[in-house]
XYZ file of C-alpha atoms in Angstrom:
393
model
C 258.675 83.587 -51.273
C 262.133 83.347 -52.629
C 265.039 82.494 -50.431
C 267.096 85.348 -48.875
C 270.402 84.107 -50.850
C 268.361 84.378 -54.297
C 267.228 87.780 -53.364
C 270.780 89.012 -52.237
C 272.138 87.569 -55.349
C 269.611 89.348 -57.476
C 270.053 92.715 -55.720
C 273.906 92.455 -55.806
C 273.581 91.907 -59.670
C 271.702 94.921 -60.521
C 273.517 97.047 -63.315
C 271.045 99.731 -64.587
C 269.644 100.135 -61.077
C 272.980 99.784 -59.262
C 272.610 103.152 -57.574
C 269.824 101.506 -55.582
C 272.666 99.807 -53.510
C 273.489 103.218 -51.975
C 269.924 104.029 -51.114
C 269.582 104.215 -47.172
C 266.668 101.796 -47.068
C 267.795 99.315 -49.789
C 271.326 99.166 -48.426
C 270.061 98.032 -45.141
C 267.974 95.519 -46.934
C 271.025 94.169 -48.614
C 272.664 93.867 -45.226
C 269.762 92.012 -44.024
C 269.614 89.524 -46.968
C 273.459 88.738 -46.636
C 273.055 87.947 -42.868
C 272.825 84.213 -42.046
C 269.163 83.651 -40.628
C 270.946 81.459 -37.977
C 273.318 84.268 -36.758
C 271.065 84.902 -33.582
C 271.413 88.596 -32.583
C 272.982 89.447 -35.914
C 269.972 88.759 -37.864
C 267.878 90.724 -35.348
C 269.993 93.745 -35.671
C 270.088 93.720 -39.457
C 266.264 93.182 -39.601
C 265.735 96.059 -37.129
C 267.973 98.525 -39.112
C 266.246 97.962 -42.148
C 262.837 98.272 -40.599
C 263.749 101.382 -38.768
C 265.004 103.050 -41.828
C 261.890 102.122 -43.754
C 259.364 103.001 -41.079
C 261.142 106.410 -40.997
C 259.723 107.035 -44.486
C 256.845 104.709 -44.966
C 255.404 101.121 -43.778
C 254.887 99.892 -47.269
C 258.074 98.376 -48.678
C 256.776 97.768 -52.121
C 255.809 101.361 -52.636
C 259.279 102.612 -51.166
C 260.967 100.397 -53.640
C 258.929 101.594 -56.735
C 259.573 105.329 -55.815
C 263.138 104.468 -55.623
C 263.310 102.790 -58.887
C 261.289 105.438 -60.811
C 263.505 108.397 -59.196
C 266.709 106.427 -59.881
C 268.948 108.634 -62.169
C 270.797 105.846 -64.144
C 272.406 105.800 -67.455
C 269.504 104.216 -69.253
C 267.040 107.172 -68.415
C 269.724 109.892 -68.855
C 270.249 108.737 -72.290
C 266.547 107.973 -73.186
C 266.530 110.171 -76.284
C 268.827 107.719 -78.132
C 267.973 104.230 -79.144
C 269.172 101.564 -76.753
C 270.599 98.273 -77.825
C 268.684 95.003 -77.364
C 271.200 93.850 -74.752
C 270.350 96.885 -72.687
C 266.561 96.600 -73.204
C 266.834 92.836 -72.139
C 268.733 94.009 -69.115
C 266.201 96.700 -68.090
C 263.425 94.087 -68.488
C 265.110 91.528 -66.353
C 265.972 93.888 -63.496
C 262.457 95.403 -63.260
C 261.318 91.744 -63.163
C 263.610 91.008 -60.399
C 262.650 94.307 -58.416
C 258.975 93.683 -58.772
C 259.710 89.982 -57.109
C 261.872 91.872 -54.143
C 258.970 94.362 -53.577
C 257.037 91.352 -52.230
C 259.747 90.597 -49.418
C 257.749 90.919 -46.159
C 260.418 89.668 -43.773
C 258.397 86.688 -42.717
C 261.266 84.212 -43.577
C 263.417 86.246 -41.160
C 260.927 86.571 -38.450
C 260.320 82.670 -38.403
C 264.071 81.931 -37.871
C 265.122 84.750 -35.627
C 265.112 84.303 -31.888
C 262.268 85.954 -30.432
C 260.982 86.633 -34.077
C 257.299 87.066 -32.808
C 258.565 90.395 -31.206
C 259.838 91.776 -34.768
C 257.680 94.394 -36.384
C 256.110 93.634 -39.880
C 255.759 95.973 -42.727
C 253.173 96.184 -45.453
C 253.709 95.280 -49.079
C 251.608 96.041 -52.270
C 251.152 94.912 -55.718
C 252.672 97.146 -58.425
C 253.526 96.573 -61.938
C 257.134 97.862 -62.238
C 257.609 97.496 -65.894
C 254.373 99.447 -66.594
C 255.123 102.121 -64.242
C 258.720 102.612 -65.565
C 257.340 102.892 -69.169
C 254.936 105.607 -68.000
C 257.913 107.448 -66.302
C 259.861 107.177 -69.790
C 256.982 108.418 -71.653
C 256.483 111.459 -69.209
C 260.183 112.533 -69.162
C 259.524 115.738 -71.396
C 257.128 116.829 -68.649
C 258.127 115.348 -65.375
C 261.918 114.567 -65.821
C 263.904 112.054 -64.020
C 265.826 111.934 -60.641
C 265.952 115.303 -58.761
C 264.473 116.913 -61.779
C 261.182 114.922 -61.242
C 261.079 115.858 -57.409
C 261.932 119.527 -57.609
C 261.460 122.447 -60.102
C 263.819 125.152 -58.681
C 267.347 124.892 -58.129
C 270.479 126.802 -57.007
C 274.217 126.286 -57.792
C 276.900 125.114 -55.443
C 280.520 124.287 -56.541
C 279.139 123.578 -60.119
C 276.417 121.249 -59.108
C 272.652 121.681 -58.823
C 271.081 121.957 -55.490
C 267.328 121.621 -55.224
C 265.289 124.363 -53.446
C 262.917 122.513 -51.197
C 260.712 125.401 -50.419
C 260.696 127.852 -53.368
C 258.899 131.200 -53.526
C 255.130 130.039 -54.308
C 254.442 133.237 -56.294
C 251.825 132.616 -59.049
C 251.005 134.702 -62.181
C 247.434 135.174 -60.890
C 248.779 136.896 -57.995
C 250.530 139.622 -59.896
C 248.601 142.807 -61.141
C 249.641 145.205 -63.808
C 252.397 144.933 -66.492
C 250.266 142.381 -68.392
C 251.886 143.514 -71.572
C 255.381 143.107 -70.213
C 254.871 139.762 -68.564
C 252.925 138.638 -71.825
C 256.186 138.964 -73.815
C 258.088 136.755 -71.368
C 255.359 134.087 -71.123
C 255.194 133.851 -74.859
C 259.007 133.528 -75.099
C 258.863 130.832 -72.340
C 255.996 128.892 -74.144
C 258.109 128.916 -77.451
C 260.761 127.196 -75.266
C 258.473 124.664 -73.579
C 256.921 123.849 -77.121
C 260.321 123.367 -78.822
C 260.073 126.555 -80.832
C 263.031 129.121 -81.132
C 263.157 130.999 -77.943
C 265.608 133.797 -77.040
C 267.675 135.067 -73.789
C 265.712 137.864 -71.946
C 266.582 140.940 -70.084
C 264.044 142.282 -67.707
C 265.177 145.701 -66.996
C 263.404 148.574 -64.948
C 262.983 150.202 -61.542
C 263.268 148.299 -58.297
C 260.181 146.598 -56.839
C 258.210 146.640 -60.413
C 257.855 142.705 -60.213
C 260.878 141.666 -62.524
C 261.956 138.740 -60.416
C 258.457 137.914 -59.261
C 257.571 137.491 -62.916
C 260.161 134.800 -63.672
C 259.545 132.992 -60.324
C 255.816 132.890 -61.204
C 256.417 131.608 -64.623
C 258.634 128.872 -63.491
C 255.952 127.810 -60.848
C 253.201 128.076 -63.651
C 254.729 125.879 -66.260
C 256.495 123.357 -63.809
C 254.090 120.450 -64.931
C 254.885 121.139 -68.393
C 258.541 120.316 -68.028
C 260.010 123.812 -66.995
C 262.763 124.162 -64.566
C 264.392 127.143 -62.987
C 268.158 127.513 -61.974
C 269.014 130.586 -59.913
C 272.710 131.483 -60.618
C 274.659 134.189 -58.692
C 276.810 136.519 -60.928
C 280.137 135.084 -59.311
C 278.975 131.537 -60.449
C 278.730 132.366 -64.030
C 282.070 130.884 -64.696
C 280.621 127.450 -63.589
C 277.695 127.613 -65.980
C 279.095 126.229 -69.293
C 279.961 122.780 -67.934
C 276.453 122.786 -66.411
C 274.974 123.713 -69.471
C 276.787 120.830 -71.282
C 275.429 118.391 -68.640
C 271.772 119.710 -69.339
C 271.777 119.733 -73.219
C 270.641 116.078 -73.310
C 268.012 116.405 -70.646
C 264.474 116.137 -72.025
C 263.228 119.146 -69.665
C 263.393 122.777 -70.437
C 265.505 125.217 -68.394
C 265.661 128.867 -67.346
C 268.979 130.190 -66.086
C 267.775 132.875 -63.830
C 270.492 135.732 -62.818
C 268.744 138.203 -60.648
C 269.731 141.841 -60.070
C 272.606 141.718 -62.547
C 275.107 144.606 -63.143
C 278.885 144.662 -63.699
C 281.740 147.139 -63.286
C 283.927 147.799 -66.112
C 286.577 145.520 -64.998
C 284.528 142.697 -63.859
C 285.871 139.355 -64.743
C 282.335 137.861 -64.705
C 281.561 140.081 -67.758
C 283.373 137.670 -70.293
C 281.672 134.712 -68.686
C 278.195 136.024 -69.310
C 279.130 136.948 -72.998
C 280.277 133.188 -73.451
C 277.002 131.945 -72.047
C 274.874 134.317 -74.091
C 276.742 133.788 -77.189
C 278.203 130.341 -76.905
C 281.978 129.436 -77.461
C 282.913 126.498 -79.669
C 279.950 124.785 -78.387
C 276.477 125.422 -79.798
C 273.930 126.920 -77.375
C 271.419 124.138 -75.939
C 268.088 124.480 -77.395
C 266.407 123.461 -74.048
C 267.949 126.278 -71.933
C 267.558 130.111 -72.023
C 268.872 132.883 -69.799
C 266.509 135.396 -68.001
C 268.341 138.171 -66.159
C 266.800 141.023 -64.251
C 268.615 144.421 -63.522
C 267.860 148.068 -62.682
C 270.492 149.081 -65.168
C 269.562 149.349 -68.909
C 273.328 148.598 -70.125
C 274.145 146.329 -67.266
C 277.676 148.228 -66.760
C 278.343 150.515 -63.956
C 280.418 153.215 -65.471
C 281.619 156.611 -64.499
C 283.040 159.736 -66.078
C 286.672 158.529 -65.307
C 285.894 155.364 -67.347
C 285.192 157.810 -70.375
C 288.115 159.958 -69.772
C 290.678 156.976 -69.163
C 293.899 156.265 -70.925
C 292.570 153.448 -73.251
C 293.899 154.134 -76.894
C 290.743 152.783 -78.361
C 288.354 154.047 -75.979
C 285.492 154.057 -78.097
C 285.753 150.338 -78.992
C 285.997 149.626 -75.167
C 282.912 151.545 -74.500
C 281.010 149.957 -77.158
C 282.069 146.478 -75.887
C 280.670 147.339 -72.362
C 277.452 148.899 -73.575
C 276.604 146.147 -75.935
C 276.168 143.335 -73.595
C 272.351 144.070 -73.230
C 271.977 143.936 -76.905
C 273.090 140.152 -76.632
C 269.853 139.407 -75.071
C 267.396 138.705 -77.882
C 264.458 140.151 -75.806
C 264.645 143.132 -73.648
C 261.300 144.149 -71.583
C 261.266 147.231 -69.554
C 259.291 147.457 -66.293
C 258.922 151.182 -65.411
C 257.636 152.630 -62.142
C 253.887 152.622 -62.252
C 251.926 155.980 -62.404
C 249.207 156.762 -60.094
C 246.401 154.927 -61.777
C 248.375 151.675 -62.310
C 249.640 151.887 -58.677
C 246.058 152.261 -57.290
C 244.791 149.300 -59.529
C 247.604 147.080 -58.330
C 246.667 147.813 -54.707
C 243.031 147.224 -55.442
C 243.668 144.071 -56.999
C 245.771 142.832 -54.140
C 243.387 143.915 -51.800
C 240.850 141.826 -53.474
C 243.273 138.912 -53.483
C 243.932 139.048 -49.891
C 240.134 139.448 -49.141
C 240.770 142.742 -47.351
C 237.522 144.289 -46.330
C 238.333 148.231 -46.519
C 236.402 151.191 -47.965
C 237.752 152.105 -51.428
C 238.415 155.641 -50.783
C 240.223 154.747 -47.421
C 242.391 152.192 -49.133
C 243.573 154.807 -52.003
C 244.374 157.358 -49.363
C 246.357 154.849 -47.250
C 248.078 153.461 -50.424
C 249.057 157.071 -51.482
C 250.318 157.805 -47.935
C 252.289 154.619 -47.776
C 253.891 155.079 -51.084
C 255.201 158.541 -50.083
C 256.635 157.000 -46.887
C 258.217 154.192 -48.603
C 259.883 156.266 -51.309
C 257.621 155.985 -54.306
C 254.961 153.817 -55.933
C 255.791 150.184 -57.027
C 254.100 146.767 -57.144
C 256.416 146.031 -53.997
C 255.226 148.816 -52.108
C 251.450 148.101 -52.977
C 252.057 144.286 -51.532
C 253.777 145.538 -48.497
C 250.776 147.897 -47.705
C 248.285 145.186 -48.321
C 250.282 142.734 -46.083
C 250.348 145.312 -43.352
C 246.730 146.089 -43.584
C 245.967 142.240 -43.435
C 248.096 141.695 -40.517
C 246.400 144.274 -38.295
C 242.928 143.064 -39.492
């Protein structure tokens, strides 16, 4: 086993994986390695601080260190699409070799020198090939990504930064009934993005509760293992998006920028921000990102007769500008309120999915009655009915 001083020196010498020094477990390991084994209570405190942080996550230090290495978002992996110099390749090879040696640290040298060392807990270690594992990570980047993109597939935006959604809506395509043709257009466009073919921004327009948002979420879940990530953005955050798009342009994954329930007033400042995102400004549009927006308004702009009768000298030009925003989406898919036959089909499909044991005629009667009470037929109404029936047995 290498000396504590040698391991400490190697840990402080990291360049590519220097972020590991901020890891809650590795930072405590660093403090332990820097502590004089003859320091009495100090070495015991440092040892137990490290063990406590490790045990809160796992009892296998080797596995923890390997996962930290594979998930590290460093400058080597974020620029993996470009050719690295020999100096950087040698640095990577040397650091992976050291980290593999560090992963074998079992604390026995500390326990043997610490007072009452027999009372200190031990942890497990295991054998891993760090270099081979890292090569596999690099090869799988277009499907799995790196850093937080490898751990999560749905994100929101806060202060211009991506925040992972730890428990996203689990909606799946197989759980959606009806509107196969409409969803097929969005799926085809999404597959084009994933496969590196030209894809366009899409507007999902239609009546409330027809499955527009569910379609986008289900597609994100369906193709997450093929390198697709979803970023949900609020309308008032649109001005933050251009910088975010620039940061994602070199990412090997594919991204859907999702704007739910989109609409504007005629003097809305966010209008120009969306125009810039859809058309691009001086920067070219990143080929690994598209915009999907849902709206109950075909033209996205909330307008009144007063807007049409205002004092604008060039009223026609102004109105054309407002109404043309939806035309900037390359694909517009309409989700109309279902007729009776489609509504009943959706109800029956959901009843089967939820394994609801009920007579067909009784189900249809309840479905029609529930639609009347709920203000009309829609997939959302159908799902609410089935969930209600399932809950009461």
